[in-house]
Coordinates of C-alpha atoms and ligand atoms in Angstrom, one line a residue:
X274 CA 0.0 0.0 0.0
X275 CA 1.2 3.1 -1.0
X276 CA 1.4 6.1 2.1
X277 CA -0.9 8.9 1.5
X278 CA 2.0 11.2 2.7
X279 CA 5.8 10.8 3.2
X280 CA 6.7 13.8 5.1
X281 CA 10.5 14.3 5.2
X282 CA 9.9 16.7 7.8
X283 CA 7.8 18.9 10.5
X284 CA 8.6 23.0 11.3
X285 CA 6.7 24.5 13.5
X286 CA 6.5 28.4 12.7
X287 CA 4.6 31.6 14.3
X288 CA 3.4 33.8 11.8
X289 CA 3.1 37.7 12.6
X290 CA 3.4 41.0 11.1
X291 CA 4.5 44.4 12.3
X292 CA 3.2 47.5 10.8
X293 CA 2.2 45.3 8.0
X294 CA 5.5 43.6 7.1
X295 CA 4.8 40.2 7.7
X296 CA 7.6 37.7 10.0
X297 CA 7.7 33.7 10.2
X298 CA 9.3 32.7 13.7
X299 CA 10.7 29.6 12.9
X300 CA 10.7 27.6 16.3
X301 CA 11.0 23.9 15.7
X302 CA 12.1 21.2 13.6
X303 CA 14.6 22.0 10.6
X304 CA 18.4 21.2 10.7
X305 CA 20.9 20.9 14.0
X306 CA 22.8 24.3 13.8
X307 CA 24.8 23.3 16.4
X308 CA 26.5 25.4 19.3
X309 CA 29.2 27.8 19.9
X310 CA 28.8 31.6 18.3
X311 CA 25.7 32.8 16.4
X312 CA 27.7 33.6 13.8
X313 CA 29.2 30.2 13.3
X314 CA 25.6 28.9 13.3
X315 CA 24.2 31.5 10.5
X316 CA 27.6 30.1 8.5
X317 CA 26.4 26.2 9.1
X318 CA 22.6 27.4 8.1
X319 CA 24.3 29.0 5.1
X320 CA 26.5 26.9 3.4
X321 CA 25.2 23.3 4.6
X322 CA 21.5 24.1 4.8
X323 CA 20.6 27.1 2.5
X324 CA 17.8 25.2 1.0
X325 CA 15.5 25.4 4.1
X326 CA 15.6 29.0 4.2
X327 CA 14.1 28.9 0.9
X328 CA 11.9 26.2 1.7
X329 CA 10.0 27.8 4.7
X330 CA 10.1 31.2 3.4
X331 CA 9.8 31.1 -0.7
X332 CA 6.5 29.4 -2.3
X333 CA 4.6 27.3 -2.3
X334 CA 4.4 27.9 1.4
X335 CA 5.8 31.5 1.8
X336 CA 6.3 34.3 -0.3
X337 CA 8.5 36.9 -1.1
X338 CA 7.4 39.8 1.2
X339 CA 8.1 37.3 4.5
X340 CA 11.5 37.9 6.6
X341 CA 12.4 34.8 8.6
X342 CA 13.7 34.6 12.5
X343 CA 14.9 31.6 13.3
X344 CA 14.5 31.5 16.7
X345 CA 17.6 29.9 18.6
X346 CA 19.1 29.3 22.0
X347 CA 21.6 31.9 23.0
X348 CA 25.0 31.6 23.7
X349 CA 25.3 34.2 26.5
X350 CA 23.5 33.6 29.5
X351 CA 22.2 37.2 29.6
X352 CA 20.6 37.0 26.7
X353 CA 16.5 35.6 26.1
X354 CA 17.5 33.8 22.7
X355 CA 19.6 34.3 19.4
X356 CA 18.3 34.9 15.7
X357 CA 18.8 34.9 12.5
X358 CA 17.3 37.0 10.0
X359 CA 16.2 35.8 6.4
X360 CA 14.5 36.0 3.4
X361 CA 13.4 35.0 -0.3
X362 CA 17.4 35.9 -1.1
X363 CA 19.9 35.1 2.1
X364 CA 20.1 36.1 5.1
X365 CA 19.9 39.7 6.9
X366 CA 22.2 41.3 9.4
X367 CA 19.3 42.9 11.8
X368 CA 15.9 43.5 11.2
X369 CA 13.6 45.5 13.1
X370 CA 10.1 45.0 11.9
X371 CA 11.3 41.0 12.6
X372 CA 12.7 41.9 15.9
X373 CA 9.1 43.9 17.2
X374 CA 7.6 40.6 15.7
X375 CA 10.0 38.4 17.4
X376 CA 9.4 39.5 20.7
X377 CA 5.4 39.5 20.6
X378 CA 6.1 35.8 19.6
X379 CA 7.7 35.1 22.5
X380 CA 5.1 37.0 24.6
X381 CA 2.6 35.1 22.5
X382 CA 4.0 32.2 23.5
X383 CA 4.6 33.0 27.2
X384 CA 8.3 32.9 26.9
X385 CA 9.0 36.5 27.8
X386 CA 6.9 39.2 30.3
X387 CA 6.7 42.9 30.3
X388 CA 10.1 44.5 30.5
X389 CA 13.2 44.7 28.9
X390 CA 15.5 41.6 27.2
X391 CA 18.5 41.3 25.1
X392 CA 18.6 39.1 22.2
X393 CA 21.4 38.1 19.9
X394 CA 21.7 39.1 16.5
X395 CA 24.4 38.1 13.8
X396 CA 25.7 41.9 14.0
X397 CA 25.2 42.6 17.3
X398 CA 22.7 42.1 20.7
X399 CA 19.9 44.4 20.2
X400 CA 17.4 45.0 23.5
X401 CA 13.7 44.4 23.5
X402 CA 11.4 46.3 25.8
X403 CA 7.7 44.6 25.4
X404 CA 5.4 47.4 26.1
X405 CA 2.4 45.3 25.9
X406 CA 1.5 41.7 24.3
X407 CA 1.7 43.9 20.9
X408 CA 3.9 46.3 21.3
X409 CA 7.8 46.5 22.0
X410 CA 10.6 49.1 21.4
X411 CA 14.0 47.6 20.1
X412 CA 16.9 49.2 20.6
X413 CA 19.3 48.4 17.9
X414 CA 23.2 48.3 17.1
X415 CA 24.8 51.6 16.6
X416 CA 24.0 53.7 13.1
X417 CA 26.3 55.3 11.4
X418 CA 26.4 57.5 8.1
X419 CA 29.1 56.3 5.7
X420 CA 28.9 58.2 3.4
X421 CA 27.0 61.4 2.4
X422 CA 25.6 63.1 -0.5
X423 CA 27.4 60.3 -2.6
X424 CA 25.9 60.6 -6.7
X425 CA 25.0 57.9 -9.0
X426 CA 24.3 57.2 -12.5
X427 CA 21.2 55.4 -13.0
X428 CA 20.4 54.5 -16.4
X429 CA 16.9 55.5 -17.8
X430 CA 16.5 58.0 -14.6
X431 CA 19.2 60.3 -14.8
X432 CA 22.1 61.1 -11.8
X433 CA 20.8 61.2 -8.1
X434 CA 22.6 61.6 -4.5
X435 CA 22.0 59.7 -1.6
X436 CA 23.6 58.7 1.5
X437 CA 25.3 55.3 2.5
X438 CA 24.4 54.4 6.2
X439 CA 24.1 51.2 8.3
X440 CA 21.4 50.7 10.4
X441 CA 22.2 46.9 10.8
X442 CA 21.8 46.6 7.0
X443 CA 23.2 48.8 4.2
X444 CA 21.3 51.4 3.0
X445 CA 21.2 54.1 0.0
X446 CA 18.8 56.4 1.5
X447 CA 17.4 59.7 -1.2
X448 CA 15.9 62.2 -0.7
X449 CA 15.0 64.1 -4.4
X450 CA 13.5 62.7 -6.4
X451 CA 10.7 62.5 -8.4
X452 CA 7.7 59.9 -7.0
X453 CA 4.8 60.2 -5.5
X454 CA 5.6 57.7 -2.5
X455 CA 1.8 55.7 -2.1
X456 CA 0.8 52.5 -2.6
X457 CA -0.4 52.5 -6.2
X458 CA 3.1 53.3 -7.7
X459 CA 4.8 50.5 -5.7
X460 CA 6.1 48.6 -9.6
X461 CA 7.3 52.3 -10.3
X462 CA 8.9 52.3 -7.4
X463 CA 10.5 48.9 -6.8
X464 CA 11.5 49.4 -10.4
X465 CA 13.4 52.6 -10.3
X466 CA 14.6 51.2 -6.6
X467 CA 16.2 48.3 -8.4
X468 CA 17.8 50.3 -10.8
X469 CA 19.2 52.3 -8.0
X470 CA 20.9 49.0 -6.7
X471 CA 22.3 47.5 -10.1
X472 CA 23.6 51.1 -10.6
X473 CA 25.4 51.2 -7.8
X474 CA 27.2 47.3 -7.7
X475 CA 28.3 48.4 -10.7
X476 CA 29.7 51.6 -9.4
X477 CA 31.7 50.4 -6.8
X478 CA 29.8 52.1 -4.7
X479 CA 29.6 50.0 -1.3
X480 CA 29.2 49.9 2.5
X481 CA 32.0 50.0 4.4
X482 CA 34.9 47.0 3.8
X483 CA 33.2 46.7 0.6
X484 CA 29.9 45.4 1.8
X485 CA 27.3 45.5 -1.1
X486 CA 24.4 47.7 -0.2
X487 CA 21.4 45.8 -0.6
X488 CA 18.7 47.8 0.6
X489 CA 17.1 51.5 -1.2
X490 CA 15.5 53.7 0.8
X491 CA 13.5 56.9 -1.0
X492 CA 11.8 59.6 1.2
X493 CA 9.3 62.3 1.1
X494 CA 7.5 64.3 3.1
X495 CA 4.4 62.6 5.2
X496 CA 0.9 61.9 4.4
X497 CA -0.2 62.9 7.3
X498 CA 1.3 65.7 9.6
X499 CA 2.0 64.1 12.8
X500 CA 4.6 62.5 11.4
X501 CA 8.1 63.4 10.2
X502 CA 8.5 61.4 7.1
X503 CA 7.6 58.8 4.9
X504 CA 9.6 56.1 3.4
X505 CA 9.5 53.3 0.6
X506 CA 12.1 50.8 1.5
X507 CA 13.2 48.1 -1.3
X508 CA 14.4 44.7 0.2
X509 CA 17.3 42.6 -1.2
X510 CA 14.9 40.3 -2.7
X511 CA 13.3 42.6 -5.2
X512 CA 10.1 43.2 -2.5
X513 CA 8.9 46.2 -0.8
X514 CA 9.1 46.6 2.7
X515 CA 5.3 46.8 3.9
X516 CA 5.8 48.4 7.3
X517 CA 8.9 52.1 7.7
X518 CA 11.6 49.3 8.1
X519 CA 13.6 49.6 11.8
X520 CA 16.7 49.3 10.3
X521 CA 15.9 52.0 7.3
X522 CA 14.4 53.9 10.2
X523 CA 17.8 53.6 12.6
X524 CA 19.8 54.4 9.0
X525 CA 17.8 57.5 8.6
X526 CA 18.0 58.6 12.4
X527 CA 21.7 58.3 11.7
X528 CA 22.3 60.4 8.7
X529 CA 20.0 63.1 10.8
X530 CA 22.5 63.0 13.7
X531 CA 25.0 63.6 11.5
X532 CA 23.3 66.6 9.6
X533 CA 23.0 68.3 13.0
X534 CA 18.7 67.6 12.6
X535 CA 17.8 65.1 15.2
X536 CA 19.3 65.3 19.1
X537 CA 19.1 62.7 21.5
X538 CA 15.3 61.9 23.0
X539 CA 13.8 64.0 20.0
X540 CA 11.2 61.4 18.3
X541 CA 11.1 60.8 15.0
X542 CA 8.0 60.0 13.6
X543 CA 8.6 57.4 10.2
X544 CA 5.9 56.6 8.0
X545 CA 6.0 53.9 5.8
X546 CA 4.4 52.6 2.5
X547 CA 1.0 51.4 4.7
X548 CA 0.9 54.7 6.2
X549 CA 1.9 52.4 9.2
X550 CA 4.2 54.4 11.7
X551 CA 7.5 53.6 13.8
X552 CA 8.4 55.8 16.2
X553 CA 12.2 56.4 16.1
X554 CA 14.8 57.8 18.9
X555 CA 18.4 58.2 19.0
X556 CA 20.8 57.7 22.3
X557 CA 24.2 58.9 22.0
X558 CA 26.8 57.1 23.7
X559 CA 30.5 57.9 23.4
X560 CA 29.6 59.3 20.0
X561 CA 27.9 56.1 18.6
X562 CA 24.2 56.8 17.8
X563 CA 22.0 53.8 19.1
X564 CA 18.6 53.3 17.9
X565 CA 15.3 52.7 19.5
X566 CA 12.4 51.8 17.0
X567 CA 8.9 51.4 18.9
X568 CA 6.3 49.3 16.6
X569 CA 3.4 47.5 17.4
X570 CA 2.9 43.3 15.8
X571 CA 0.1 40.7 15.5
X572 CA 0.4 37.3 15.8
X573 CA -1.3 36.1 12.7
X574 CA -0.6 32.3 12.4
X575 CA 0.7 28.9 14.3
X576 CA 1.2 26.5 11.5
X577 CA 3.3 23.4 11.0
X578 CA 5.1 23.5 7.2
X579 CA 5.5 20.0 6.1
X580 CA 7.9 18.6 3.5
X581 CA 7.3 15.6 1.6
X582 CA 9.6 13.8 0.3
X583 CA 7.9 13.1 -3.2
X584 CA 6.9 17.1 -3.6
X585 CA 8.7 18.5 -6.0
X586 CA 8.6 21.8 -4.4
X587 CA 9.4 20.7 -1.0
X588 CA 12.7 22.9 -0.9
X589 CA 10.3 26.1 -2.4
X590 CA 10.2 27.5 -6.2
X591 CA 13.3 29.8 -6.7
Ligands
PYC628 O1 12.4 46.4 9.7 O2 14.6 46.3 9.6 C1 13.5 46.1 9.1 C2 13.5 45.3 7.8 C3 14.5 45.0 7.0 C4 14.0 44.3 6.0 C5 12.6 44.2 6.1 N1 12.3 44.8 7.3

Protein backbone atom coordinates (compact mmCIF):
# COMPACT_ATOMS: atom_id res chain seq x y z
CA UNK A 1 0.00 0.00 0.00
CA UNK A 2 1.17 3.14 -1.03
CA UNK A 3 1.39 6.07 2.07
CA UNK A 4 -0.86 8.90 1.45
CA UNK A 5 1.99 11.19 2.73
CA UNK A 6 5.76 10.79 3.20
CA UNK A 7 6.72 13.83 5.08
CA UNK A 8 10.48 14.29 5.19
CA UNK A 9 9.89 16.68 7.76
CA UNK A 10 7.78 18.87 10.52
CA UNK A 11 8.64 23.05 11.29
CA UNK A 12 6.74 24.46 13.50
CA UNK A 13 6.54 28.43 12.73
CA UNK A 14 4.63 31.61 14.29
CA UNK A 15 3.39 33.75 11.79
CA UNK A 16 3.05 37.73 12.65
CA UNK A 17 3.38 41.03 11.12
CA UNK A 18 4.45 44.40 12.33
CA UNK A 19 3.20 47.45 10.84
CA UNK A 20 2.25 45.26 8.04
CA UNK A 21 5.45 43.61 7.12
CA UNK A 22 4.82 40.16 7.75
CA UNK A 23 7.60 37.65 10.02
CA UNK A 24 7.65 33.74 10.16
CA UNK A 25 9.26 32.70 13.69
CA UNK A 26 10.73 29.58 12.94
CA UNK A 27 10.72 27.57 16.34
CA UNK A 28 10.97 23.93 15.72
CA UNK A 29 12.14 21.22 13.59
CA UNK A 30 14.58 21.99 10.65
CA UNK A 31 18.43 21.19 10.75
CA UNK A 32 20.93 20.86 14.02
CA UNK A 33 22.79 24.27 13.77
CA UNK A 34 24.85 23.31 16.40
CA UNK A 35 26.45 25.44 19.31
CA UNK A 36 29.16 27.81 19.93
CA UNK A 37 28.84 31.62 18.27
CA UNK A 38 25.67 32.82 16.38
CA UNK A 39 27.66 33.65 13.77
CA UNK A 40 29.24 30.18 13.33
CA UNK A 41 25.61 28.89 13.34
CA UNK A 42 24.21 31.55 10.46
CA UNK A 43 27.60 30.11 8.52
CA UNK A 44 26.35 26.22 9.12
CA UNK A 45 22.58 27.45 8.13
CA UNK A 46 24.31 29.01 5.08
CA UNK A 47 26.52 26.95 3.41
CA UNK A 48 25.20 23.30 4.60
CA UNK A 49 21.53 24.06 4.80
CA UNK A 50 20.64 27.07 2.54
CA UNK A 51 17.77 25.18 1.04
CA UNK A 52 15.49 25.39 4.12
CA UNK A 53 15.62 29.03 4.19
CA UNK A 54 14.05 28.94 0.85
CA UNK A 55 11.94 26.22 1.71
CA UNK A 56 10.02 27.80 4.65
CA UNK A 57 10.10 31.24 3.38
CA UNK A 58 9.85 31.08 -0.72
CA UNK A 59 6.52 29.40 -2.33
CA UNK A 60 4.57 27.28 -2.25
CA UNK A 61 4.41 27.86 1.38
CA UNK A 62 5.75 31.47 1.80
CA UNK A 63 6.30 34.28 -0.31
CA UNK A 64 8.47 36.85 -1.09
CA UNK A 65 7.42 39.82 1.22
CA UNK A 66 8.13 37.27 4.53
CA UNK A 67 11.53 37.88 6.62
CA UNK A 68 12.35 34.80 8.56
CA UNK A 69 13.66 34.63 12.50
CA UNK A 70 14.88 31.59 13.25
CA UNK A 71 14.51 31.52 16.66
CA UNK A 72 17.59 29.89 18.58
CA UNK A 73 19.10 29.33 21.98
CA UNK A 74 21.58 31.91 22.99
CA UNK A 75 24.96 31.64 23.72
CA UNK A 76 25.27 34.22 26.55
CA UNK A 77 23.48 33.60 29.54
CA UNK A 78 22.15 37.19 29.58
CA UNK A 79 20.55 36.99 26.69
CA UNK A 80 16.49 35.63 26.11
CA UNK A 81 17.46 33.85 22.73
CA UNK A 82 19.62 34.32 19.39
CA UNK A 83 18.27 34.88 15.68
CA UNK A 84 18.81 34.93 12.45
CA UNK A 85 17.35 37.03 9.95
CA UNK A 86 16.17 35.84 6.44
CA UNK A 87 14.50 35.96 3.36
CA UNK A 88 13.37 34.99 -0.26
CA UNK A 89 17.45 35.88 -1.12
CA UNK A 90 19.95 35.08 2.06
CA UNK A 91 20.06 36.15 5.13
CA UNK A 92 19.92 39.73 6.90
CA UNK A 93 22.19 41.31 9.44
CA UNK A 94 19.33 42.91 11.81
CA UNK A 95 15.88 43.49 11.22
CA UNK A 96 13.64 45.51 13.13
CA UNK A 97 10.13 45.00 11.91
CA UNK A 98 11.26 41.05 12.65
CA UNK A 99 12.68 41.93 15.95
CA UNK A 100 9.12 43.89 17.17
CA UNK A 101 7.55 40.56 15.71
CA UNK A 102 9.99 38.43 17.44
CA UNK A 103 9.38 39.49 20.68
CA UNK A 104 5.45 39.50 20.60
CA UNK A 105 6.09 35.75 19.55
CA UNK A 106 7.69 35.08 22.53
CA UNK A 107 5.11 37.01 24.60
CA UNK A 108 2.57 35.14 22.52
CA UNK A 109 4.00 32.24 23.52
CA UNK A 110 4.58 33.03 27.19
CA UNK A 111 8.33 32.85 26.86
CA UNK A 112 8.96 36.52 27.78
CA UNK A 113 6.90 39.16 30.26
CA UNK A 114 6.73 42.93 30.29
CA UNK A 115 10.08 44.49 30.51
CA UNK A 116 13.19 44.67 28.93
CA UNK A 117 15.55 41.62 27.17
CA UNK A 118 18.45 41.26 25.13
CA UNK A 119 18.56 39.12 22.17
CA UNK A 120 21.38 38.14 19.87
CA UNK A 121 21.65 39.14 16.46
CA UNK A 122 24.43 38.07 13.80
CA UNK A 123 25.67 41.90 13.96
CA UNK A 124 25.23 42.57 17.33
CA UNK A 125 22.69 42.12 20.73
CA UNK A 126 19.94 44.44 20.21
CA UNK A 127 17.42 44.96 23.52
CA UNK A 128 13.74 44.44 23.47
CA UNK A 129 11.41 46.28 25.78
CA UNK A 130 7.74 44.63 25.44
CA UNK A 131 5.36 47.41 26.14
CA UNK A 132 2.42 45.27 25.89
CA UNK A 133 1.45 41.74 24.26
CA UNK A 134 1.67 43.93 20.93
CA UNK A 135 3.92 46.28 21.29
CA UNK A 136 7.80 46.51 21.97
CA UNK A 137 10.56 49.07 21.37
CA UNK A 138 13.97 47.65 20.08
CA UNK A 139 16.91 49.21 20.61
CA UNK A 140 19.26 48.44 17.90
CA UNK A 141 23.23 48.25 17.06
CA UNK A 142 24.78 51.61 16.60
CA UNK A 143 24.04 53.65 13.13
CA UNK A 144 26.33 55.34 11.45
CA UNK A 145 26.42 57.49 8.14
CA UNK A 146 29.05 56.33 5.70
CA UNK A 147 28.93 58.20 3.39
CA UNK A 148 26.97 61.40 2.43
CA UNK A 149 25.61 63.14 -0.52
CA UNK A 150 27.41 60.32 -2.61
CA UNK A 151 25.86 60.59 -6.66
CA UNK A 152 25.00 57.91 -9.03
CA UNK A 153 24.26 57.20 -12.52
CA UNK A 154 21.22 55.41 -12.97
CA UNK A 155 20.44 54.45 -16.36
CA UNK A 156 16.86 55.49 -17.85
CA UNK A 157 16.55 57.97 -14.64
CA UNK A 158 19.16 60.32 -14.83
CA UNK A 159 22.08 61.10 -11.83
CA UNK A 160 20.76 61.24 -8.08
CA UNK A 161 22.63 61.63 -4.53
CA UNK A 162 22.03 59.66 -1.57
CA UNK A 163 23.65 58.73 1.54
CA UNK A 164 25.27 55.30 2.46
CA UNK A 165 24.39 54.43 6.19
CA UNK A 166 24.13 51.22 8.25
CA UNK A 167 21.37 50.71 10.40
CA UNK A 168 22.17 46.90 10.79
CA UNK A 169 21.81 46.65 6.98
CA UNK A 170 23.15 48.82 4.24
CA UNK A 171 21.26 51.35 2.96
CA UNK A 172 21.16 54.07 0.03
CA UNK A 173 18.85 56.36 1.49
CA UNK A 174 17.40 59.66 -1.20
CA UNK A 175 15.93 62.25 -0.71
CA UNK A 176 15.00 64.11 -4.35
CA UNK A 177 13.54 62.71 -6.44
CA UNK A 178 10.67 62.48 -8.43
CA UNK A 179 7.73 59.91 -6.99
CA UNK A 180 4.85 60.17 -5.47
CA UNK A 181 5.63 57.70 -2.52
CA UNK A 182 1.82 55.69 -2.13
CA UNK A 183 0.81 52.51 -2.60
CA UNK A 184 -0.39 52.50 -6.17
CA UNK A 185 3.11 53.28 -7.70
CA UNK A 186 4.75 50.47 -5.74
CA UNK A 187 6.10 48.63 -9.60
CA UNK A 188 7.26 52.30 -10.26
CA UNK A 189 8.88 52.27 -7.40
CA UNK A 190 10.48 48.87 -6.84
CA UNK A 191 11.54 49.38 -10.35
CA UNK A 192 13.37 52.59 -10.26
CA UNK A 193 14.62 51.23 -6.63
CA UNK A 194 16.16 48.34 -8.40
CA UNK A 195 17.75 50.34 -10.79
CA UNK A 196 19.22 52.25 -8.05
CA UNK A 197 20.89 49.00 -6.66
CA UNK A 198 22.26 47.52 -10.05
CA UNK A 199 23.64 51.05 -10.60
CA UNK A 200 25.41 51.22 -7.75
CA UNK A 201 27.25 47.27 -7.73
CA UNK A 202 28.29 48.37 -10.74
CA UNK A 203 29.69 51.65 -9.37
CA UNK A 204 31.71 50.40 -6.84
CA UNK A 205 29.77 52.12 -4.71
CA UNK A 206 29.57 49.96 -1.31
CA UNK A 207 29.19 49.93 2.47
CA UNK A 208 32.00 50.00 4.40
CA UNK A 209 34.94 47.04 3.84
CA UNK A 210 33.22 46.70 0.61
CA UNK A 211 29.88 45.38 1.76
CA UNK A 212 27.28 45.47 -1.07
CA UNK A 213 24.40 47.70 -0.24
CA UNK A 214 21.39 45.78 -0.56
CA UNK A 215 18.74 47.81 0.64
CA UNK A 216 17.12 51.47 -1.20
CA UNK A 217 15.47 53.72 0.80
CA UNK A 218 13.50 56.91 -0.98
CA UNK A 219 11.82 59.63 1.22
CA UNK A 220 9.28 62.30 1.10
CA UNK A 221 7.49 64.34 3.12
CA UNK A 222 4.43 62.59 5.23
CA UNK A 223 0.91 61.95 4.39
CA UNK A 224 -0.18 62.90 7.30
CA UNK A 225 1.33 65.68 9.64
CA UNK A 226 1.97 64.08 12.83
CA UNK A 227 4.58 62.49 11.35
CA UNK A 228 8.06 63.38 10.18
CA UNK A 229 8.55 61.35 7.09
CA UNK A 230 7.57 58.75 4.90
CA UNK A 231 9.61 56.09 3.39
CA UNK A 232 9.50 53.29 0.57
CA UNK A 233 12.14 50.82 1.50
CA UNK A 234 13.21 48.11 -1.30
CA UNK A 235 14.45 44.70 0.18
CA UNK A 236 17.34 42.60 -1.17
CA UNK A 237 14.93 40.29 -2.74
CA UNK A 238 13.34 42.60 -5.16
CA UNK A 239 10.11 43.16 -2.54
CA UNK A 240 8.88 46.18 -0.80
CA UNK A 241 9.09 46.61 2.68
CA UNK A 242 5.31 46.82 3.91
CA UNK A 243 5.78 48.39 7.30
CA UNK A 244 8.92 52.08 7.68
CA UNK A 245 11.61 49.27 8.12
CA UNK A 246 13.55 49.57 11.76
CA UNK A 247 16.72 49.31 10.26
CA UNK A 248 15.91 51.98 7.32
CA UNK A 249 14.42 53.91 10.21
CA UNK A 250 17.84 53.65 12.63
CA UNK A 251 19.77 54.44 8.97
CA UNK A 252 17.76 57.54 8.59
CA UNK A 253 18.01 58.60 12.37
CA UNK A 254 21.70 58.27 11.68
CA UNK A 255 22.28 60.39 8.65
CA UNK A 256 20.03 63.14 10.75
CA UNK A 257 22.46 63.00 13.75
CA UNK A 258 24.98 63.56 11.52
CA UNK A 259 23.28 66.62 9.63
CA UNK A 260 23.05 68.28 12.97
CA UNK A 261 18.66 67.64 12.62
CA UNK A 262 17.81 65.13 15.24
CA UNK A 263 19.33 65.25 19.14
CA UNK A 264 19.05 62.73 21.48
CA UNK A 265 15.27 61.95 22.98
CA UNK A 266 13.75 63.96 20.02
CA UNK A 267 11.21 61.39 18.27
CA UNK A 268 11.12 60.77 14.98
CA UNK A 269 8.03 59.97 13.63
CA UNK A 270 8.57 57.39 10.16
CA UNK A 271 5.86 56.63 8.04
CA UNK A 272 5.97 53.89 5.83
CA UNK A 273 4.40 52.59 2.46
CA UNK A 274 1.04 51.43 4.68
CA UNK A 275 0.87 54.65 6.19
CA UNK A 276 1.87 52.39 9.20
CA UNK A 277 4.24 54.37 11.69
CA UNK A 278 7.47 53.61 13.79
CA UNK A 279 8.45 55.83 16.18
CA UNK A 280 12.18 56.43 16.12
CA UNK A 281 14.82 57.81 18.88
CA UNK A 282 18.38 58.16 19.04
CA UNK A 283 20.84 57.73 22.33
CA UNK A 284 24.18 58.86 21.96
CA UNK A 285 26.76 57.07 23.70
CA UNK A 286 30.54 57.93 23.40
CA UNK A 287 29.62 59.33 19.97
CA UNK A 288 27.94 56.13 18.64
CA UNK A 289 24.15 56.84 17.75
CA UNK A 290 22.04 53.77 19.06
CA UNK A 291 18.63 53.30 17.88
CA UNK A 292 15.35 52.73 19.46
CA UNK A 293 12.38 51.79 17.04
CA UNK A 294 8.89 51.37 18.91
CA UNK A 295 6.27 49.28 16.57
CA UNK A 296 3.39 47.50 17.36
CA UNK A 297 2.85 43.33 15.77
CA UNK A 298 0.13 40.65 15.51
CA UNK A 299 0.41 37.29 15.82
CA UNK A 300 -1.33 36.08 12.67
CA UNK A 301 -0.64 32.35 12.35
CA UNK A 302 0.74 28.93 14.32
CA UNK A 303 1.18 26.51 11.50
CA UNK A 304 3.28 23.40 10.97
CA UNK A 305 5.11 23.55 7.24
CA UNK A 306 5.50 20.01 6.10
CA UNK A 307 7.93 18.55 3.51
CA UNK A 308 7.27 15.58 1.56
CA UNK A 309 9.61 13.77 0.27
CA UNK A 310 7.85 13.14 -3.18
CA UNK A 311 6.93 17.06 -3.59
CA UNK A 312 8.71 18.53 -5.98
CA UNK A 313 8.58 21.80 -4.39
CA UNK A 314 9.38 20.72 -0.96
CA UNK A 315 12.74 22.89 -0.89
CA UNK A 316 10.31 26.07 -2.43
CA UNK A 317 10.22 27.52 -6.18
CA UNK A 318 13.33 29.79 -6.74
O1 LIG B 1 12.42 46.36 9.66
O2 LIG B 1 14.61 46.35 9.57
C1 LIG B 1 13.52 46.07 9.11
C2 LIG B 1 13.46 45.31 7.84
C3 LIG B 1 14.49 44.96 7.05
C4 LIG B 1 13.95 44.26 5.97
C5 LIG B 1 12.60 44.20 6.15
N1 LIG B 1 12.31 44.84 7.30
Amino acid sequence: MTPPHNPLAKITVLDSHTAGEPTRCVLAGGPDLGSGPLTARLERLRVDHDHWRRAILCEPRGSDVIVGAWLLPPDSPDCAAAVIFFNNAGYLGMCGHGTIGLAVTLAYLGRIGPGTHRIQTPVGTVGVNLESPNTATIENVPAFRHIAGERVQVPGYGGFAGDVAWGGNWFFLIKNHPFDLRLESVDQLTEFTWAVRGALSRAGITGSGGAEIDHIELFSNPHDPANHGRNFVLCPGKAYDRSPCGTGTSAKMACLVADGKLAQDDTWRQEGILGTVFEGRVRIENGQVIPSITGSAFITAESTLLFDCADPFREGIG
